[in-house]
Short mmCIF file of C-alpha atoms in Angstrom, two decimals:
data_model
loop_
_atom_site.label_atom_id
_atom_site.label_comp_id
_atom_site.label_asym_id
_atom_site.label_seq_id
_atom_site.Cartn_x
_atom_site.Cartn_y
_atom_site.Cartn_z
CA UNK A 153 85.56 -130.73 -166.79
CA UNK A 154 82.86 -130.36 -164.11
CA UNK A 155 82.60 -133.06 -161.48
CA UNK A 156 79.91 -133.55 -158.90
CA UNK A 157 82.39 -133.82 -156.01
CA UNK A 158 85.51 -131.72 -155.52
CA UNK A 159 87.79 -130.84 -152.67
CA UNK A 160 87.48 -127.18 -153.51
CA UNK A 161 83.84 -127.25 -152.52
CA UNK A 162 84.91 -127.63 -148.89
CA UNK A 163 86.46 -124.16 -148.89
CA UNK A 164 83.92 -121.65 -147.49
CA UNK A 165 82.99 -118.93 -149.89
CA UNK A 166 82.48 -115.28 -148.90
CA UNK A 167 78.86 -114.15 -148.56
CA UNK A 168 77.94 -111.22 -150.80
CA UNK A 169 75.53 -108.79 -149.13
CA UNK A 170 73.44 -106.88 -151.71
CA UNK A 171 73.44 -103.18 -151.45
CA UNK A 172 70.17 -101.71 -150.14
CA UNK A 173 68.61 -98.96 -152.24
CA UNK A 174 68.07 -95.67 -150.47
CA UNK A 175 64.53 -95.02 -149.09
CA UNK A 176 62.35 -92.91 -151.33
CA UNK A 177 61.31 -89.53 -150.00
CA UNK A 178 58.89 -87.28 -151.86
CA UNK A 179 59.76 -83.69 -152.35
CA UNK A 180 56.19 -82.68 -151.34
CA UNK A 181 55.04 -82.60 -147.76
CA UNK A 182 51.73 -84.44 -148.55
CA UNK A 183 49.40 -81.66 -147.40
CA UNK A 184 47.39 -79.90 -150.10
CA UNK A 185 45.43 -76.72 -149.58
CA UNK A 186 42.08 -76.96 -151.40
CA UNK A 187 42.19 -73.23 -152.09
CA UNK A 188 45.37 -73.63 -154.14
CA UNK A 189 44.32 -76.88 -155.88
CA UNK A 190 42.22 -75.41 -158.75
CA UNK A 191 44.19 -75.98 -161.98
CA UNK A 192 41.80 -73.95 -164.10
CA UNK A 193 38.66 -75.91 -163.01
CA UNK A 194 35.69 -74.38 -161.19
CA UNK A 195 36.00 -75.07 -157.50
CA UNK A 196 33.57 -77.65 -156.09
CA UNK A 197 32.57 -78.14 -152.49
CA UNK A 198 33.03 -81.89 -152.68
CA UNK A 199 34.36 -84.44 -155.14
CA UNK A 200 35.39 -88.05 -154.92
CA UNK A 201 37.04 -87.45 -151.52
CA UNK A 202 33.87 -86.26 -149.71
CA UNK A 203 32.96 -82.89 -148.28
CA UNK A 204 35.41 -80.30 -147.11
CA UNK A 205 36.96 -80.55 -143.72
CA UNK A 206 34.54 -79.48 -141.01
CA UNK A 207 31.36 -79.90 -143.06
CA UNK A 208 30.17 -82.97 -141.13
CA UNK A 209 30.33 -81.30 -137.75
CA UNK A 210 26.91 -81.41 -136.03
CA UNK A 211 25.02 -78.21 -135.38
CA UNK A 212 24.15 -78.00 -131.68
CA UNK A 213 21.12 -75.81 -132.43
CA UNK A 214 19.50 -78.42 -134.72
CA UNK A 215 18.48 -81.60 -132.86
CA UNK A 216 15.57 -84.07 -133.10
CA UNK A 217 12.57 -82.99 -131.12
CA UNK A 218 9.53 -84.88 -129.95
CA UNK A 219 6.80 -85.51 -132.59
CA UNK A 220 8.85 -83.64 -135.16
CA UNK A 221 8.52 -86.44 -137.79
CA UNK A 222 4.78 -87.01 -137.38
CA UNK A 223 2.53 -85.85 -140.26
CA UNK A 224 0.56 -82.68 -139.68
CA UNK A 225 -3.19 -83.33 -140.16
CA UNK A 226 -5.60 -80.63 -141.26
CA UNK A 227 -8.19 -79.26 -138.85
CA UNK A 228 -11.43 -81.32 -138.76
CA UNK A 229 -14.26 -79.86 -140.84
CA UNK A 230 -17.80 -79.55 -139.46
CA UNK A 231 -20.18 -82.52 -139.98
CA UNK A 232 -22.37 -82.02 -143.05
CA UNK A 233 -24.55 -85.17 -142.81
CA UNK A 234 -26.72 -85.49 -139.72
CA UNK A 235 -27.23 -88.88 -138.11
CA UNK A 236 -30.71 -90.41 -137.86
CA UNK A 237 -32.05 -90.80 -134.38
CA UNK A 238 -32.86 -94.47 -133.88
CA UNK A 239 -34.10 -94.22 -130.28
CA UNK A 240 -36.83 -92.13 -128.76
CA UNK A 241 -35.69 -89.09 -126.85
CA UNK A 242 -35.37 -89.21 -123.09
CA UNK A 243 -38.49 -87.85 -121.36
CA UNK A 244 -38.13 -84.44 -119.87
CA UNK A 245 -38.55 -83.57 -116.22
CA UNK A 246 -41.95 -82.02 -116.81
CA UNK A 247 -43.46 -85.23 -118.13
CA UNK A 248 -45.14 -87.43 -115.51
CA UNK A 249 -46.04 -91.12 -115.97
CA UNK A 250 -49.61 -92.34 -115.52
CA UNK A 251 -49.88 -93.64 -112.01
CA UNK A 252 -52.32 -96.09 -110.43
CA UNK A 253 -52.71 -98.59 -113.31
CA UNK A 254 -53.36 -102.03 -111.77
CA UNK A 255 -54.38 -105.21 -113.68
CA UNK A 256 -56.68 -107.79 -112.09
CA UNK A 257 -55.46 -110.62 -114.38
CA UNK A 258 -53.96 -113.69 -112.74
CA UNK A 259 -51.13 -114.58 -115.09
CA UNK A 260 -50.40 -117.95 -113.44
CA UNK A 261 -53.95 -119.20 -113.90
CA UNK A 262 -54.16 -117.76 -117.42
CA UNK A 263 -50.98 -119.54 -118.46
CA UNK A 264 -52.19 -122.85 -117.01
CA UNK A 265 -55.56 -122.61 -118.83
CA UNK A 266 -53.85 -121.69 -122.09
CA UNK A 267 -51.50 -124.68 -121.81
CA UNK A 268 -54.38 -127.08 -121.07
CA UNK A 269 -56.54 -125.90 -123.96
CA UNK A 270 -53.70 -125.76 -126.53
CA UNK A 271 -53.45 -128.57 -129.12
CA UNK A 272 -50.34 -130.71 -129.21
CA UNK A 273 -47.96 -130.23 -132.09
CA UNK A 274 -48.10 -132.72 -134.94
CA UNK A 275 -45.12 -135.03 -134.84
CA UNK A 276 -44.42 -137.90 -137.22
CA UNK A 277 -43.63 -140.84 -134.95
CA UNK A 278 -43.64 -143.46 -137.72
CA UNK A 279 -40.20 -144.68 -138.87
CA UNK A 280 -39.08 -143.61 -142.30
CA UNK A 281 -39.63 -146.38 -144.87
CA UNK A 282 -37.56 -145.93 -148.00
CA UNK A 283 -39.46 -148.67 -149.86
CA UNK A 284 -42.58 -146.49 -149.90
CA UNK A 285 -40.91 -143.52 -151.54
CA UNK A 286 -42.07 -142.52 -154.99
CA UNK A 287 -38.69 -142.97 -156.67
CA UNK A 288 -37.81 -146.25 -154.93
CA UNK A 289 -36.38 -148.84 -157.31
CA UNK A 290 -36.20 -146.43 -160.25
CA UNK A 291 -33.06 -145.60 -162.19
CA UNK A 292 -31.98 -142.00 -161.62
CA UNK A 293 -32.59 -139.63 -164.48
CA UNK A 294 -28.92 -138.65 -164.81
CA UNK A 295 -27.94 -142.29 -165.36
CA UNK A 296 -30.50 -142.63 -168.14
CA UNK A 297 -29.17 -139.47 -169.77
CA UNK A 298 -25.58 -140.69 -169.56
CA UNK A 299 -26.53 -144.10 -170.95
CA UNK A 300 -28.36 -142.54 -173.90
CA UNK A 301 -25.40 -140.25 -174.57
CA UNK A 302 -22.95 -143.16 -174.56
CA UNK A 303 -25.18 -145.20 -176.86
CA UNK A 304 -25.42 -142.28 -179.30
CA UNK A 305 -21.63 -141.91 -179.36
CA UNK A 306 -21.20 -145.66 -179.86
CA UNK A 307 -23.65 -145.70 -182.78
CA UNK A 308 -21.90 -142.75 -184.38
CA UNK A 309 -18.51 -144.49 -184.11
CA UNK A 310 -19.91 -147.69 -185.63
CA UNK A 311 -21.46 -145.78 -188.52
CA UNK A 312 -18.18 -143.96 -189.14
CA UNK A 313 -16.17 -147.19 -189.15
CA UNK A 314 -18.68 -148.89 -191.45
CA UNK A 315 -18.66 -145.98 -193.88
CA UNK A 316 -14.88 -145.82 -193.87
CA UNK A 317 -14.55 -149.56 -194.51
CA UNK A 318 -17.05 -149.37 -197.36
CA UNK A 319 -15.19 -146.47 -198.93
CA UNK A 320 -11.92 -148.40 -198.80
CA UNK A 321 -13.55 -151.48 -200.34
CA UNK A 322 -15.39 -149.60 -203.11
CA UNK A 323 -12.05 -148.66 -204.61
CA UNK A 324 -11.28 -152.39 -205.17
CA UNK A 325 -14.62 -153.03 -206.92
CA UNK A 326 -16.44 -154.66 -203.99
CA UNK A 327 -18.70 -153.92 -201.03
CA UNK A 328 -19.03 -154.99 -197.42
CA UNK A 329 -21.75 -156.62 -195.43
CA UNK A 330 -22.03 -157.35 -191.74
CA UNK A 331 -21.66 -161.01 -190.81
CA UNK A 332 -24.93 -162.38 -189.48
CA UNK A 333 -25.06 -163.74 -185.95
CA UNK A 334 -26.10 -167.26 -186.98
CA UNK A 335 -23.34 -167.44 -189.54
CA UNK A 336 -20.79 -166.18 -187.03
CA UNK A 337 -21.87 -168.73 -184.41
CA UNK A 338 -21.70 -171.51 -187.01
CA UNK A 339 -18.16 -170.56 -187.98
CA UNK A 340 -17.15 -170.45 -184.32
CA UNK A 341 -18.56 -173.93 -183.71
CA UNK A 342 -16.74 -175.36 -186.72
CA UNK A 343 -13.44 -173.71 -185.76
CA UNK A 344 -13.66 -174.96 -182.17
CA UNK A 345 -14.44 -178.49 -183.37
CA UNK A 346 -11.49 -178.36 -185.74
CA UNK A 347 -9.25 -177.13 -182.92
CA UNK A 348 -10.35 -180.05 -180.74
CA UNK A 349 -9.58 -182.56 -183.49
CA UNK A 350 -6.14 -181.12 -184.28
CA UNK A 351 -5.31 -180.80 -180.58
CA UNK A 352 -6.29 -184.42 -179.91
CA UNK A 353 -3.98 -185.58 -182.71
CA UNK A 354 -1.23 -183.28 -181.45
CA UNK A 355 -1.51 -184.67 -177.92
CA UNK A 356 -1.23 -188.27 -179.19
CA UNK A 357 2.20 -187.68 -180.73
CA UNK A 358 5.22 -189.44 -179.29
CA UNK A 359 7.31 -187.66 -176.70
CA UNK A 360 10.58 -188.16 -178.55
CA UNK A 361 11.12 -186.36 -181.85
CA UNK A 362 13.95 -188.43 -183.27
CA UNK A 363 13.07 -188.07 -186.95
CA UNK A 364 12.70 -184.99 -189.18
CA UNK A 365 9.20 -186.12 -190.18
CA UNK A 366 8.00 -186.03 -186.57
CA UNK A 367 9.51 -182.59 -186.01
CA UNK A 368 7.88 -181.19 -189.15
CA UNK A 369 4.55 -182.77 -188.25
CA UNK A 370 4.71 -181.22 -184.77
CA UNK A 371 5.47 -177.78 -186.23
CA UNK A 372 2.55 -178.08 -188.66
CA UNK A 373 0.15 -178.96 -185.81
CA UNK A 374 1.35 -175.99 -183.73
CA UNK A 375 0.98 -173.57 -186.64
CA UNK A 376 -2.52 -174.90 -187.36
CA UNK A 377 -3.58 -174.56 -183.72
CA UNK A 378 -2.24 -170.99 -183.45
CA UNK A 379 -4.00 -169.97 -186.68
CA UNK A 380 -7.30 -171.46 -185.50
CA UNK A 381 -7.00 -169.61 -182.16
CA UNK A 382 -6.42 -166.31 -184.00
CA UNK A 383 -9.48 -166.93 -186.18
CA UNK A 384 -11.60 -167.72 -183.12
CA UNK A 385 -10.53 -164.49 -181.40
CA UNK A 386 -11.34 -162.54 -184.54
CA UNK A 387 -14.81 -164.10 -184.82
CA UNK A 388 -15.64 -163.53 -181.15
CA UNK A 389 -16.01 -159.80 -181.86
CA UNK A 390 -19.54 -158.53 -182.38
CA UNK A 391 -19.08 -156.34 -185.45
CA UNK A 392 -17.48 -158.32 -188.29
CA UNK A 393 -17.65 -157.22 -191.93
CA UNK A 394 -16.84 -159.38 -194.94
CA UNK A 395 -16.18 -158.33 -198.54
CA UNK A 396 -18.57 -159.23 -201.34
CA UNK A 397 -18.83 -158.69 -205.08
CA UNK A 398 -20.77 -155.72 -206.36
CA UNK A 399 -23.56 -157.90 -207.79
CA UNK A 400 -23.97 -159.59 -204.40
CA UNK A 401 -23.61 -163.14 -205.66
CA UNK A 402 -21.55 -164.34 -202.75
CA UNK A 403 -22.99 -167.68 -201.50
CA UNK A 404 -24.73 -167.56 -198.13
CA UNK A 405 -26.62 -169.81 -195.79
CA UNK A 406 -26.63 -173.55 -196.46
CA UNK A 407 -24.15 -173.37 -199.37
CA UNK A 408 -21.56 -171.78 -197.13
CA UNK A 409 -22.12 -174.45 -194.52
CA UNK A 410 -21.75 -177.18 -197.14
CA UNK A 411 -18.44 -175.71 -198.28
CA UNK A 412 -17.25 -175.50 -194.68
CA UNK A 413 -18.22 -179.13 -194.07
CA UNK A 414 -16.44 -180.20 -197.28
CA UNK A 415 -13.35 -178.31 -196.18
CA UNK A 416 -13.48 -179.95 -192.76
CA UNK A 417 -13.81 -183.37 -194.30
CA UNK A 418 -10.73 -182.69 -196.41
CA UNK A 419 -8.85 -181.57 -193.31
CA UNK A 420 -9.91 -184.68 -191.43
CA UNK A 421 -8.78 -186.92 -194.26
CA UNK A 422 -5.45 -185.11 -194.46
CA UNK A 423 -4.95 -185.45 -190.69
CA UNK A 424 -5.82 -189.15 -190.78
CA UNK A 425 -3.45 -189.66 -193.71
CA UNK A 426 -0.68 -187.91 -191.78
CA UNK A 427 -1.35 -190.07 -188.73
CA UNK A 428 -1.30 -193.21 -190.87
CA UNK A 429 1.91 -192.19 -192.56
CA UNK A 430 3.45 -191.32 -189.24
CA UNK A 431 2.58 -194.76 -187.81
CA UNK A 432 4.14 -196.42 -190.85
CA UNK A 433 7.30 -194.38 -190.46
CA UNK A 434 7.50 -195.35 -186.81
CA UNK A 435 7.11 -199.03 -187.70
CA UNK A 436 9.82 -198.71 -190.34
CA UNK A 437 12.10 -197.03 -187.85
#
């Protein structure tokens, strides 16, 4: 059995020294003569080990001389195009100037007389007034062109939208017409009046919602107000199209207004009935 501790482990053991292998010595001396190293291959001057010994020794007769690396230019050819003489030639020695020419003119007096008799230059001393210009207060031409271009594009877009809407409606057996301005304003007035009435009733409700009837009534008022606001936003747009029958028998004008008034009366009565019922429920509670 093997134990971790033993008295025999206190006995020193002999140290074994490994035997060292003998040093390797090649049987060749390491020097190779290039003349003998051919092995059936054509002898080359240099291979992967560079040139032969002594090839890189400098030649003392070949050294860098002055201007030896400059390019050699050809001899200049004679000028074929003659230059034009821009100045007059220098007078020769034989030519003599005309002597004895004297003028009797007094240049000082002549300059003074010329300055006195000359007319003053025309100068515009008046301040520049922009209000008297020809184009003052007029719209520039480029703005008029841009405005006309934008209006043309806008008309084309409106025509395209109208035609597209009519094509979509024709498939359902109807047609479209643009809502008249008076009719649109009338609808807006009626919707705003209805919103005021519903909002006034909504504001008069009690603060506490302790019964399901009050909660439901409050939700109905909020839905009605939100729907009226959406309708008002839709009618505030300029271009509004409504669908009609093909024969064009859709009521217009006063008949439409009468129907709207009848509808409003019904709404008023319904609101009053709700208020009355709500008061009764509160009394019962």
